[in-house]
């Protein structure tokens, strides 16, 4: 069965939760895509969805220029679930009455279900705990609709069209603060839209392998691997499709973590017998980074140099026609959702130039996947947990964690401190529960005392954050014993460091990386 055969279309009205809706649907093993609310009825027709979800959004339906739907949208004979703004907009467009609230209602609420069927079936009799975040509310439902739930203060909490083609909820079933939200969404998918759970990573592999073979058509592929999970999974998947017509290039830029290059190479070679060219280009990178202190210049230098080295190596492979890349779905979505500021605040390198110059065509087998799906795909492909569960690591590597000039000596100092942080975090069983844990080397010398001697040495900052997607983050409340062990080990074992501090800033307003 085609894994894309039964799919859900999510129309995005700019909610911060739109991607979360998609992830919940995917977790229910149903394929879905996010598109802007104004993608047009022709597109919707050709997409041929089993059901449509209208996301929430920050606007009021009464605002001038507020996002709308074309009238004919309601002629599709496809079930629709309107969440928050999606429900209010529908109520307004179809002749109901929507009241503008003076202030935004935000937070937990209780809901009494009046009609325990369809999306509310199997939830039990107790009032539902739900998460509200809205300005407007539906005062009167349109003709042909009925109220299916009300909040404790009698606000319309949910409505449905009696022909079963529209369901609206005022609350957010996609967030964890609506404990039965997953069940409500699944009811919509399985009971209302009659979707089956076809979207699994096991079936994805078959389809992807087929697609890659067709696209590459006997040609040769190169893939840059960085040690990160995305590029590693891409490489393993492409390797499964084209075997040793894939060559991986691993550029050691000198600013990697301790033992990283060896580990990646070993895993891919030993477990998957892949062709890997490892290039030690650290000398070139350090030469260009000499005297550079500005974070953006560091990023650009490393990005450009990476492309140069990669190009030279790829150029040595005869008749290569394709470049495999680990682009993920969140980078592809053309959505109106709020995108965190980091995309533009810090420049990320890309290999776009390669495609033109070397006339390479792209192979991006992960373009449909979210990060958690990439991880389960990796597991399904038999990759070791150590690779799959790795924390994200930025392209410019340790260079943007050495504040000030990057020298081989400072790099070595940070590498040692960093490996102690990871060892201790892993030892305490905390690694998997956090988004990232790392050390930063500061250009600050302070006075200390070791034995009877005065010291005047460097400072290391520890950064441990929890986050869902890297867009926002909070610092981890590490147990004191763990911070204490990290601190004393770094000061005792890393020469040149006599002080350790812990970073207690959240994002925003700080960022995760220091540069
Ligand atoms: P910031 O520092 O912007 O980081 O809060 C958000 C997430 O992105 C990672 N990051 C990068 N990843 N290339 C990457 O591949 C980069 O240039 C880069 N800069 C930041 C960062 O580690 C965090 O997870």
Short mmCIF file of C-alpha atoms and ligand atoms in Angstrom, two decimals:
data_model
loop_
_atom_site.label_atom_id
_atom_site.label_comp_id
_atom_site.label_asym_id
_atom_site.label_seq_id
_atom_site.Cartn_x
_atom_site.Cartn_y
_atom_site.Cartn_z
CA UNK A 1 0.00 0.00 0.00
CA UNK A 2 1.23 3.47 -0.90
CA UNK A 3 2.19 5.24 2.33
CA UNK A 4 0.98 8.53 0.92
CA UNK A 5 -2.38 7.13 -0.14
CA UNK A 6 -4.36 8.59 2.74
CA UNK A 7 -3.16 12.00 3.72
CA UNK A 8 -4.27 14.96 5.77
CA UNK A 9 -3.81 18.54 4.69
CA UNK A 10 -3.07 21.11 7.38
CA UNK A 11 -3.86 24.68 6.40
CA UNK A 12 -1.71 27.03 8.44
CA UNK A 13 -3.16 30.26 9.79
CA UNK A 14 0.04 31.17 11.62
CA UNK A 15 -0.31 29.29 14.89
CA UNK A 16 2.83 28.61 16.86
CA UNK A 17 1.45 25.07 17.23
CA UNK A 18 1.00 24.18 13.55
CA UNK A 19 4.04 21.91 13.40
CA UNK A 20 2.88 20.26 16.58
CA UNK A 21 -0.45 19.38 14.92
CA UNK A 22 1.51 17.76 12.11
CA UNK A 23 3.70 15.81 14.49
CA UNK A 24 0.71 14.50 16.41
CA UNK A 25 -0.89 13.32 13.17
CA UNK A 26 2.32 11.66 12.03
CA UNK A 27 2.63 9.97 15.42
CA UNK A 28 -0.78 8.48 14.69
CA UNK A 29 0.89 7.03 11.56
CA UNK A 30 -1.04 9.18 9.13
CA UNK A 31 0.86 11.23 6.56
CA UNK A 32 0.16 14.95 6.53
CA UNK A 33 1.55 18.13 5.05
CA UNK A 34 1.41 21.76 6.13
CA UNK A 35 0.55 24.42 3.56
CA UNK A 36 -0.36 28.10 3.88
CA UNK A 37 -4.07 28.80 4.32
CA UNK A 38 -4.20 30.56 0.94
CA UNK A 39 -2.67 27.71 -1.08
CA UNK A 40 -5.82 27.70 -3.22
CA UNK A 41 -8.65 25.32 -3.98
CA UNK A 42 -6.99 23.88 -7.09
CA UNK A 43 -4.07 22.74 -5.00
CA UNK A 44 -6.38 21.26 -2.39
CA UNK A 45 -8.24 19.35 -5.07
CA UNK A 46 -5.05 17.90 -6.55
CA UNK A 47 -3.66 17.10 -3.08
CA UNK A 48 -6.73 14.96 -2.59
CA UNK A 49 -6.73 14.85 1.23
CA UNK A 50 -8.72 12.42 3.35
CA UNK A 51 -9.29 15.25 5.79
CA UNK A 52 -8.27 18.85 6.38
CA UNK A 53 -7.17 20.55 9.59
CA UNK A 54 -7.42 24.32 9.92
CA UNK A 55 -4.81 25.50 12.40
CA UNK A 56 -5.18 28.22 14.98
CA UNK A 57 -3.66 31.61 14.41
CA UNK A 58 -2.87 34.93 16.07
CA UNK A 59 -5.46 37.02 14.16
CA UNK A 60 -9.01 37.96 15.03
CA UNK A 61 -11.62 37.12 12.39
CA UNK A 62 -12.72 40.76 12.74
CA UNK A 63 -9.30 42.17 11.81
CA UNK A 64 -9.01 43.83 8.47
CA UNK A 65 -6.93 41.61 6.20
CA UNK A 66 -7.30 38.62 8.56
CA UNK A 67 -6.58 35.32 6.77
CA UNK A 68 -9.67 33.83 5.13
CA UNK A 69 -10.75 30.88 3.05
CA UNK A 70 -12.39 31.03 -0.36
CA UNK A 71 -16.10 30.34 -0.14
CA UNK A 72 -15.86 27.27 -2.37
CA UNK A 73 -13.58 25.70 0.22
CA UNK A 74 -16.68 24.50 2.02
CA UNK A 75 -17.87 22.66 -1.08
CA UNK A 76 -15.21 19.96 -0.77
CA UNK A 77 -16.81 16.80 0.48
CA UNK A 78 -13.92 16.18 2.87
CA UNK A 79 -14.10 16.28 6.70
CA UNK A 80 -12.54 19.38 8.21
CA UNK A 81 -11.30 19.96 11.76
CA UNK A 82 -11.04 23.64 12.67
CA UNK A 83 -8.87 24.42 15.67
CA UNK A 84 -9.38 27.75 17.46
CA UNK A 85 -9.01 30.37 14.69
CA UNK A 86 -9.97 27.65 12.18
CA UNK A 87 -13.27 27.15 14.01
CA UNK A 88 -13.99 30.85 14.50
CA UNK A 89 -13.31 31.61 10.85
CA UNK A 90 -15.64 28.83 9.72
CA UNK A 91 -18.36 30.04 12.09
CA UNK A 92 -18.07 33.55 10.69
CA UNK A 93 -17.90 32.56 7.01
CA UNK A 94 -20.93 30.29 7.27
CA UNK A 95 -23.18 32.80 8.99
CA UNK A 96 -22.61 32.20 12.71
CA UNK A 97 -21.74 34.92 15.18
CA UNK A 98 -18.24 35.45 16.52
CA UNK A 99 -17.68 37.78 19.44
CA UNK A 100 -14.48 39.69 19.96
CA UNK A 101 -13.18 39.21 23.49
CA UNK A 102 -11.65 42.17 25.25
CA UNK A 103 -8.68 40.15 26.35
CA UNK A 104 -7.08 36.95 25.18
CA UNK A 105 -8.09 33.89 27.16
CA UNK A 106 -5.03 31.83 27.75
CA UNK A 107 -4.46 28.76 29.87
CA UNK A 108 -6.23 25.69 31.23
CA UNK A 109 -10.02 25.36 31.07
CA UNK A 110 -12.64 22.69 31.73
CA UNK A 111 -15.05 21.52 29.10
CA UNK A 112 -18.36 19.69 29.37
CA UNK A 113 -18.91 17.44 26.40
CA UNK A 114 -22.54 17.47 25.23
CA UNK A 115 -22.14 15.01 22.37
CA UNK A 116 -19.77 12.14 23.24
CA UNK A 117 -19.58 10.76 19.70
CA UNK A 118 -17.20 11.25 16.72
CA UNK A 119 -14.17 13.25 17.85
CA UNK A 120 -15.27 13.04 21.50
CA UNK A 121 -15.97 9.33 21.59
CA UNK A 122 -14.32 7.09 24.17
CA UNK A 123 -13.18 9.94 26.42
CA UNK A 124 -15.18 9.03 29.51
CA UNK A 125 -17.76 11.15 31.31
CA UNK A 126 -15.59 13.47 33.37
CA UNK A 127 -15.25 17.08 32.16
CA UNK A 128 -12.31 17.51 29.81
CA UNK A 129 -9.19 19.43 30.79
CA UNK A 130 -8.19 21.50 27.80
CA UNK A 131 -5.77 24.27 26.86
CA UNK A 132 -7.25 27.50 25.56
CA UNK A 133 -5.47 30.30 23.77
CA UNK A 134 -7.85 32.57 21.95
CA UNK A 135 -9.19 36.10 21.58
CA UNK A 136 -12.50 35.59 19.76
CA UNK A 137 -15.23 33.12 20.61
CA UNK A 138 -18.19 31.67 18.82
CA UNK A 139 -21.40 33.18 20.17
CA UNK A 140 -23.82 31.46 17.79
CA UNK A 141 -23.07 28.50 15.55
CA UNK A 142 -24.07 28.67 11.86
CA UNK A 143 -27.24 27.00 10.61
CA UNK A 144 -26.79 23.24 10.22
CA UNK A 145 -24.29 23.14 13.11
CA UNK A 146 -24.66 22.11 16.73
CA UNK A 147 -22.73 22.86 19.89
CA UNK A 148 -20.96 19.70 21.07
CA UNK A 149 -19.11 21.02 24.13
CA UNK A 150 -19.25 24.05 26.39
CA UNK A 151 -16.72 25.39 28.84
CA UNK A 152 -17.58 25.82 32.53
CA UNK A 153 -18.52 29.47 31.89
CA UNK A 154 -20.75 28.41 28.99
CA UNK A 155 -18.55 29.45 26.06
CA UNK A 156 -18.92 27.28 22.94
CA UNK A 157 -16.02 24.83 23.30
CA UNK A 158 -16.73 22.71 20.24
CA UNK A 159 -19.20 22.47 17.38
CA UNK A 160 -19.97 20.16 14.50
CA UNK A 161 -21.86 20.27 11.27
CA UNK A 162 -24.68 17.79 11.36
CA UNK A 163 -23.65 16.25 8.02
CA UNK A 164 -20.35 15.23 9.68
CA UNK A 165 -18.14 17.29 7.38
CA UNK A 166 -16.98 19.90 9.88
CA UNK A 167 -15.75 19.73 13.47
CA UNK A 168 -14.52 22.73 15.38
CA UNK A 169 -12.74 23.01 18.71
CA UNK A 170 -12.04 26.23 20.55
CA UNK A 171 -9.13 24.64 22.45
CA UNK A 172 -5.82 23.12 21.32
CA UNK A 173 -5.91 19.31 21.20
CA UNK A 174 -2.31 19.21 19.90
CA UNK A 175 -0.60 20.47 23.07
CA UNK A 176 0.28 18.30 26.07
CA UNK A 177 -1.82 20.51 28.34
CA UNK A 178 -4.89 18.95 26.73
CA UNK A 179 -4.38 15.45 28.16
CA UNK A 180 -6.99 13.77 25.94
CA UNK A 181 -6.02 15.84 22.89
CA UNK A 182 -4.21 12.98 21.18
CA UNK A 183 -7.32 10.82 21.42
CA UNK A 184 -9.46 13.62 20.00
CA UNK A 185 -7.12 14.04 17.02
CA UNK A 186 -6.98 10.30 16.48
CA UNK A 187 -10.76 10.10 16.58
CA UNK A 188 -10.82 12.68 13.82
CA UNK A 189 -8.28 10.72 11.77
CA UNK A 190 -9.52 7.18 12.28
CA UNK A 191 -13.26 7.57 12.93
CA UNK A 192 -14.18 10.64 10.94
CA UNK A 193 -11.68 10.54 8.06
CA UNK A 194 -11.38 6.74 8.08
CA UNK A 195 -7.60 6.87 7.76
CA UNK A 196 -5.55 3.79 8.44
CA UNK A 197 -2.13 3.88 10.15
CA UNK A 198 -0.06 3.43 6.99
CA UNK A 199 2.72 5.90 7.67
CA UNK A 200 5.46 3.92 9.41
CA UNK A 201 9.20 4.24 9.06
CA UNK A 202 9.39 0.65 7.95
CA UNK A 203 7.17 1.31 4.97
CA UNK A 204 8.85 4.66 4.43
CA UNK A 205 12.17 2.90 3.83
CA UNK A 206 10.75 0.85 0.97
CA UNK A 207 9.23 3.86 -0.73
CA UNK A 208 12.30 6.03 -0.18
CA UNK A 209 14.70 3.38 -1.48
CA UNK A 210 12.57 3.02 -4.62
CA UNK A 211 12.40 6.77 -5.12
CA UNK A 212 16.14 7.23 -4.68
CA UNK A 213 16.87 4.46 -7.18
CA UNK A 214 14.54 6.00 -9.73
CA UNK A 215 15.95 9.49 -9.26
CA UNK A 216 19.60 8.47 -9.38
CA UNK A 217 19.04 6.02 -12.21
CA UNK A 218 22.40 4.26 -12.07
CA UNK A 219 24.33 7.48 -11.37
CA UNK A 220 26.84 8.26 -8.63
CA UNK A 221 26.07 10.16 -5.44
CA UNK A 222 28.17 12.12 -2.94
CA UNK A 223 27.07 12.95 0.57
CA UNK A 224 28.75 15.16 3.13
CA UNK A 225 28.63 13.70 6.59
CA UNK A 226 29.17 15.75 9.71
CA UNK A 227 28.62 13.33 12.55
CA UNK A 228 25.09 14.64 13.04
CA UNK A 229 22.11 12.32 12.91
CA UNK A 230 20.52 13.84 9.77
CA UNK A 231 23.48 13.39 7.49
CA UNK A 232 24.26 9.94 8.91
CA UNK A 233 20.70 8.68 8.35
CA UNK A 234 20.67 10.19 4.84
CA UNK A 235 23.91 8.40 4.03
CA UNK A 236 22.72 5.04 5.34
CA UNK A 237 19.41 5.30 3.49
CA UNK A 238 21.03 6.32 0.19
CA UNK A 239 23.59 3.57 0.67
CA UNK A 240 20.78 1.09 1.02
CA UNK A 241 19.38 2.30 -2.29
CA UNK A 242 22.51 2.63 -4.42
CA UNK A 243 25.20 0.68 -2.53
CA UNK A 244 28.73 1.79 -3.24
CA UNK A 245 27.71 4.20 -5.92
CA UNK A 246 27.50 6.49 -2.89
CA UNK A 247 30.68 8.10 -1.58
CA UNK A 248 30.56 9.96 1.71
CA UNK A 249 32.88 12.83 2.35
CA UNK A 250 33.78 13.66 5.88
CA UNK A 251 35.63 16.94 6.29
CA UNK A 252 37.59 17.22 9.51
CA UNK A 253 37.65 20.96 10.02
CA UNK A 254 39.68 20.83 13.23
CA UNK A 255 36.81 22.18 15.33
CA UNK A 256 35.08 18.85 15.97
CA UNK A 257 34.56 17.23 19.34
CA UNK A 258 36.95 14.77 20.89
CA UNK A 259 37.06 11.49 18.98
CA UNK A 260 34.14 12.54 16.78
CA UNK A 261 35.74 11.97 13.39
CA UNK A 262 36.91 8.50 14.37
CA UNK A 263 33.55 7.51 15.81
CA UNK A 264 31.54 8.51 12.78
CA UNK A 265 33.91 6.89 10.38
CA UNK A 266 34.03 3.70 12.37
CA UNK A 267 30.26 3.42 12.68
CA UNK A 268 29.52 3.94 9.02
CA UNK A 269 32.39 1.80 7.80
CA UNK A 270 32.04 -1.02 10.26
CA UNK A 271 28.28 -1.35 10.47
CA UNK A 272 27.38 -0.35 6.95
CA UNK A 273 30.55 -0.94 4.93
CA UNK A 274 30.27 2.44 3.34
CA UNK A 275 32.77 4.22 1.16
CA UNK A 276 34.06 7.17 3.14
CA UNK A 277 36.67 9.74 2.25
CA UNK A 278 37.94 11.45 5.31
CA UNK A 279 39.84 14.64 4.71
CA UNK A 280 41.92 16.22 7.43
CA UNK A 281 41.61 19.88 6.55
CA UNK A 282 42.13 21.27 10.03
CA UNK A 283 45.30 23.14 9.05
CA UNK A 284 43.45 25.05 6.33
CA UNK A 285 40.63 26.00 8.66
CA UNK A 286 42.90 27.20 11.47
CA UNK A 287 44.94 29.25 9.03
CA UNK A 288 41.86 31.10 7.84
CA UNK A 289 40.52 31.55 11.35
CA UNK A 290 43.75 33.14 12.58
CA UNK A 291 43.10 36.46 14.29
CA UNK A 292 39.34 36.31 13.63
CA UNK A 293 37.11 37.15 16.58
CA UNK A 294 33.82 38.14 14.99
CA UNK A 295 31.20 35.34 15.25
CA UNK A 296 29.66 35.92 11.83
CA UNK A 297 33.06 36.00 10.14
CA UNK A 298 33.96 32.72 11.83
CA UNK A 299 30.75 31.17 10.53
CA UNK A 300 31.30 32.43 7.00
CA UNK A 301 34.94 31.37 6.89
CA UNK A 302 34.09 27.85 8.06
CA UNK A 303 31.09 27.58 5.72
CA UNK A 304 33.07 28.73 2.69
CA UNK A 305 36.13 26.67 3.45
CA UNK A 306 33.95 23.61 3.94
CA UNK A 307 32.47 24.08 0.51
CA UNK A 308 35.92 24.49 -1.04
CA UNK A 309 37.27 21.30 0.55
CA UNK A 310 34.10 19.39 -0.24
CA UNK A 311 34.23 20.52 -3.85
CA UNK A 312 37.84 19.46 -4.25
CA UNK A 313 37.08 16.03 -2.84
CA UNK A 314 33.86 15.53 -4.77
CA UNK A 315 35.74 16.61 -7.92
CA UNK A 316 38.04 13.62 -7.51
CA UNK A 317 35.14 11.20 -7.91
CA UNK A 318 34.54 10.48 -11.56
CA UNK A 319 31.15 11.19 -13.09
CA UNK A 320 29.34 12.07 -9.91
CA UNK A 321 25.85 13.38 -10.66
CA UNK A 322 24.03 13.76 -7.34
CA UNK A 323 24.45 15.33 -3.95
CA UNK A 324 22.55 13.75 -1.06
CA UNK A 325 21.53 16.13 1.71
CA UNK A 326 19.76 15.71 5.03
CA UNK A 327 17.19 18.47 4.58
CA UNK A 328 14.27 17.97 6.99
CA UNK A 329 10.60 18.90 6.71
CA UNK A 330 10.71 21.97 8.98
CA UNK A 331 13.18 23.55 6.49
CA UNK A 332 10.86 22.81 3.59
CA UNK A 333 7.54 24.03 4.97
CA UNK A 334 6.35 27.13 3.24
CA UNK A 335 4.30 28.18 6.19
CA UNK A 336 3.06 31.41 7.64
CA UNK A 337 3.96 30.23 11.12
CA UNK A 338 6.22 32.13 13.36
CA UNK A 339 9.74 31.01 12.66
CA UNK A 340 12.27 31.57 15.41
CA UNK A 341 14.71 34.39 14.89
CA UNK A 342 17.79 32.20 14.87
CA UNK A 343 17.48 31.38 11.18
CA UNK A 344 18.42 34.93 10.28
CA UNK A 345 20.32 36.02 13.36
CA UNK A 346 23.10 33.52 12.81
CA UNK A 347 24.06 32.48 9.29
CA UNK A 348 23.97 28.74 8.68
CA UNK A 349 26.12 27.35 5.96
CA UNK A 350 24.75 25.51 2.99
CA UNK A 351 26.11 23.87 -0.08
CA UNK A 352 23.84 25.55 -2.62
CA UNK A 353 26.84 26.75 -4.62
CA UNK A 354 27.99 23.20 -5.24
CA UNK A 355 24.94 22.31 -7.19
CA UNK A 356 25.46 24.97 -9.81
CA UNK A 357 29.18 24.69 -10.16
CA UNK A 358 29.44 20.94 -10.29
CA UNK A 359 26.05 20.52 -11.95
CA UNK A 360 24.94 18.18 -9.21
CA UNK A 361 21.30 17.30 -8.69
CA UNK A 362 19.92 17.04 -5.19
CA UNK A 363 18.74 13.92 -3.45
CA UNK A 364 16.92 14.79 -0.23
CA UNK A 365 15.29 11.64 1.07
CA UNK A 366 14.39 13.15 4.48
CA UNK A 367 12.50 16.19 3.15
CA UNK A 368 9.20 14.83 4.40
CA UNK A 369 10.38 13.98 7.90
CA UNK A 370 10.44 15.61 11.29
CA UNK A 371 13.48 15.10 13.50
CA UNK A 372 11.78 12.48 15.69
CA UNK A 373 10.87 10.56 12.54
CA UNK A 374 14.48 10.71 11.35
CA UNK A 375 15.48 9.13 14.64
CA UNK A 376 13.00 6.28 14.31
CA UNK A 377 14.04 5.84 10.69
CA UNK A 378 17.64 5.52 11.86
CA UNK A 379 16.61 2.85 14.35
CA UNK A 380 14.66 1.03 11.68
CA UNK A 381 17.80 1.10 9.51
CA UNK A 382 19.72 -0.54 12.35
CA UNK A 383 21.89 2.42 13.29
CA UNK A 384 23.41 2.46 16.78
CA UNK A 385 21.68 4.49 19.52
CA UNK A 386 24.84 6.47 20.05
CA UNK A 387 24.51 8.07 16.62
CA UNK A 388 20.73 8.41 16.71
CA UNK A 389 20.46 10.11 20.08
CA UNK A 390 23.28 12.58 19.54
CA UNK A 391 22.66 16.15 20.51
CA UNK A 392 22.68 18.67 17.67
CA UNK A 393 26.12 20.07 16.91
CA UNK A 394 26.50 23.27 14.91
CA UNK A 395 28.26 23.26 11.53
CA UNK A 396 30.91 25.78 12.67
CA UNK A 397 31.59 23.44 15.58
CA UNK A 398 33.70 24.40 18.55
CA UNK A 399 34.75 27.61 16.76
CA UNK A 400 31.54 29.32 17.90
CA UNK A 401 32.05 28.03 21.42
CA UNK A 402 35.49 29.58 21.70
CA UNK A 403 34.74 33.21 22.29
CA UNK A 404 37.47 35.31 20.71
CA UNK A 405 40.23 33.89 18.55
CA UNK A 406 40.16 30.19 17.64
CA UNK A 407 43.58 28.59 17.96
CA UNK A 408 44.50 24.89 17.99
CA UNK A 409 45.55 25.29 21.62
CA UNK A 410 42.28 26.85 22.77
CA UNK A 411 40.41 24.29 20.74
CA UNK A 412 42.20 21.47 22.53
CA UNK A 413 41.39 23.03 25.89
CA UNK A 414 37.70 23.26 25.04
CA UNK A 415 37.65 19.76 23.58
CA UNK A 416 38.84 18.35 26.89
CA UNK A 417 36.36 20.37 28.95
CA UNK A 418 33.56 19.45 26.56
CA UNK A 419 34.26 15.74 26.77
CA UNK A 420 34.17 15.94 30.58
CA UNK A 421 30.76 17.64 30.43
CA UNK A 422 29.43 14.89 28.18
CA UNK A 423 30.93 12.07 30.20
CA UNK A 424 29.40 13.36 33.42
CA UNK A 425 26.01 14.12 31.87
CA UNK A 426 25.90 10.65 30.32
CA UNK A 427 27.17 9.08 33.53
CA UNK A 428 24.32 10.71 35.46
CA UNK A 429 21.81 9.34 32.92
CA UNK A 430 20.76 12.83 31.86
CA UNK A 431 21.99 12.94 28.25
CA UNK A 432 18.80 11.81 26.56
CA UNK A 433 16.59 14.13 28.55
CA UNK A 434 18.28 17.27 27.26
CA UNK A 435 18.55 19.01 23.94
CA UNK A 436 22.20 19.96 24.28
CA UNK A 437 25.00 19.95 26.83
CA UNK A 438 28.34 21.58 26.13
CA UNK A 439 31.18 23.78 27.31
CA UNK A 440 32.16 27.25 26.12
CA UNK A 441 35.63 28.73 26.45
CA UNK A 442 35.60 32.37 27.48
CA UNK A 443 38.30 34.93 26.73
CA UNK A 444 38.32 35.87 30.40
CA UNK A 445 41.19 35.16 32.72
CA UNK A 446 40.63 35.25 36.45
CA UNK A 447 42.73 34.77 39.54
CA UNK A 448 42.72 31.49 41.42
CA UNK A 449 44.84 29.56 43.84
CA UNK A 450 46.16 26.06 43.32
CA UNK A 451 48.24 24.55 46.09
CA UNK A 452 50.15 27.54 47.36
CA UNK A 453 50.34 29.24 44.04
CA UNK A 454 48.41 32.06 42.55
CA UNK A 455 46.99 31.22 39.12
CA UNK A 456 45.70 33.49 36.39
CA UNK A 457 43.83 31.29 33.93
CA UNK A 458 40.82 30.79 31.66
CA UNK A 459 37.11 30.43 32.43
CA UNK A 460 34.83 27.73 31.04
CA UNK A 461 31.04 28.12 30.94
CA UNK A 462 28.73 25.10 30.95
CA UNK A 463 25.53 25.23 28.94
CA UNK A 464 22.81 22.58 29.32
CA UNK A 465 19.44 23.28 27.75
CA UNK A 466 16.13 21.58 27.24
CA UNK A 467 14.14 22.35 24.13
CA UNK A 468 11.69 20.77 21.71
CA UNK A 469 13.01 22.21 18.47
CA UNK A 470 15.83 24.60 19.30
CA UNK A 471 13.59 27.62 18.65
CA UNK A 472 13.05 28.26 22.34
CA UNK A 473 14.99 26.72 25.22
CA UNK A 474 15.41 26.76 28.94
CA UNK A 475 18.47 25.96 31.03
CA UNK A 476 18.51 22.60 32.74
CA UNK A 477 18.26 22.56 36.52
CA UNK A 478 21.22 20.22 36.87
CA UNK A 479 21.60 18.41 40.20
CA UNK A 480 24.28 20.12 42.33
CA UNK A 481 26.37 16.94 42.55
CA UNK A 482 26.59 16.79 38.77
CA UNK A 483 27.59 20.45 38.35
CA UNK A 484 30.03 20.04 41.15
CA UNK A 485 31.69 16.99 39.57
CA UNK A 486 31.88 18.67 36.19
CA UNK A 487 33.46 21.74 37.73
CA UNK A 488 36.10 19.98 39.78
CA UNK A 489 37.02 17.60 36.98
CA UNK A 490 37.46 20.44 34.47
CA UNK A 491 39.58 22.50 36.85
CA UNK A 492 41.70 19.50 37.80
CA UNK A 493 42.04 17.89 34.40
CA UNK A 494 42.10 20.72 31.88
CA UNK A 495 45.31 22.70 32.06
CA UNK A 496 44.79 26.41 31.68
CA UNK A 497 41.32 26.52 33.29
CA UNK A 498 40.81 27.62 36.89
CA UNK A 499 37.15 28.63 36.94
CA UNK A 500 33.84 27.09 35.79
CA UNK A 501 30.50 28.91 35.59
CA UNK A 502 26.99 27.69 34.71
CA UNK A 503 24.88 29.50 32.10
CA UNK A 504 21.36 30.19 33.43
CA UNK A 505 19.93 32.07 30.44
CA UNK A 506 16.85 30.97 28.54
CA UNK A 507 16.17 31.42 24.82
CA UNK A 508 14.81 33.98 24.10
CA UNK A 509 16.26 36.41 24.97
CA UNK A 510 19.61 34.56 24.82
CA UNK A 511 20.44 31.96 22.18
CA UNK A 512 21.60 28.42 22.79
CA UNK A 513 25.06 28.86 21.30
CA UNK A 514 27.10 31.77 22.55
CA UNK A 515 27.98 33.04 19.05
P1 LIG B 1 20.87 29.16 18.56
O1 LIG B 1 22.27 29.41 19.04
O2 LIG B 1 20.53 29.98 17.34
O3 LIG B 1 20.84 27.66 18.09
O4 LIG B 1 19.88 29.29 19.65
C1 LIG B 1 19.69 26.91 17.82
C2 LIG B 1 20.10 25.51 17.46
O5 LIG B 1 20.78 25.51 16.19
C3 LIG B 1 22.09 24.99 16.34
N1 LIG B 1 22.97 25.80 15.48
C4 LIG B 1 23.46 25.40 14.29
N2 LIG B 1 23.32 24.26 13.62
N3 LIG B 1 24.71 25.09 11.89
C5 LIG B 1 23.97 24.10 12.42
O6 LIG B 1 23.87 23.04 11.79
C6 LIG B 1 24.90 26.28 12.51
O7 LIG B 1 25.58 27.16 12.00
C7 LIG B 1 24.23 26.44 13.78
N4 LIG B 1 24.18 27.47 14.67
C8 LIG B 1 23.39 27.04 15.70
C9 LIG B 1 22.42 25.12 17.80
O8 LIG B 1 23.40 24.18 18.20
C10 LIG B 1 21.08 24.90 18.45
O9 LIG B 1 20.76 23.52 18.57
#
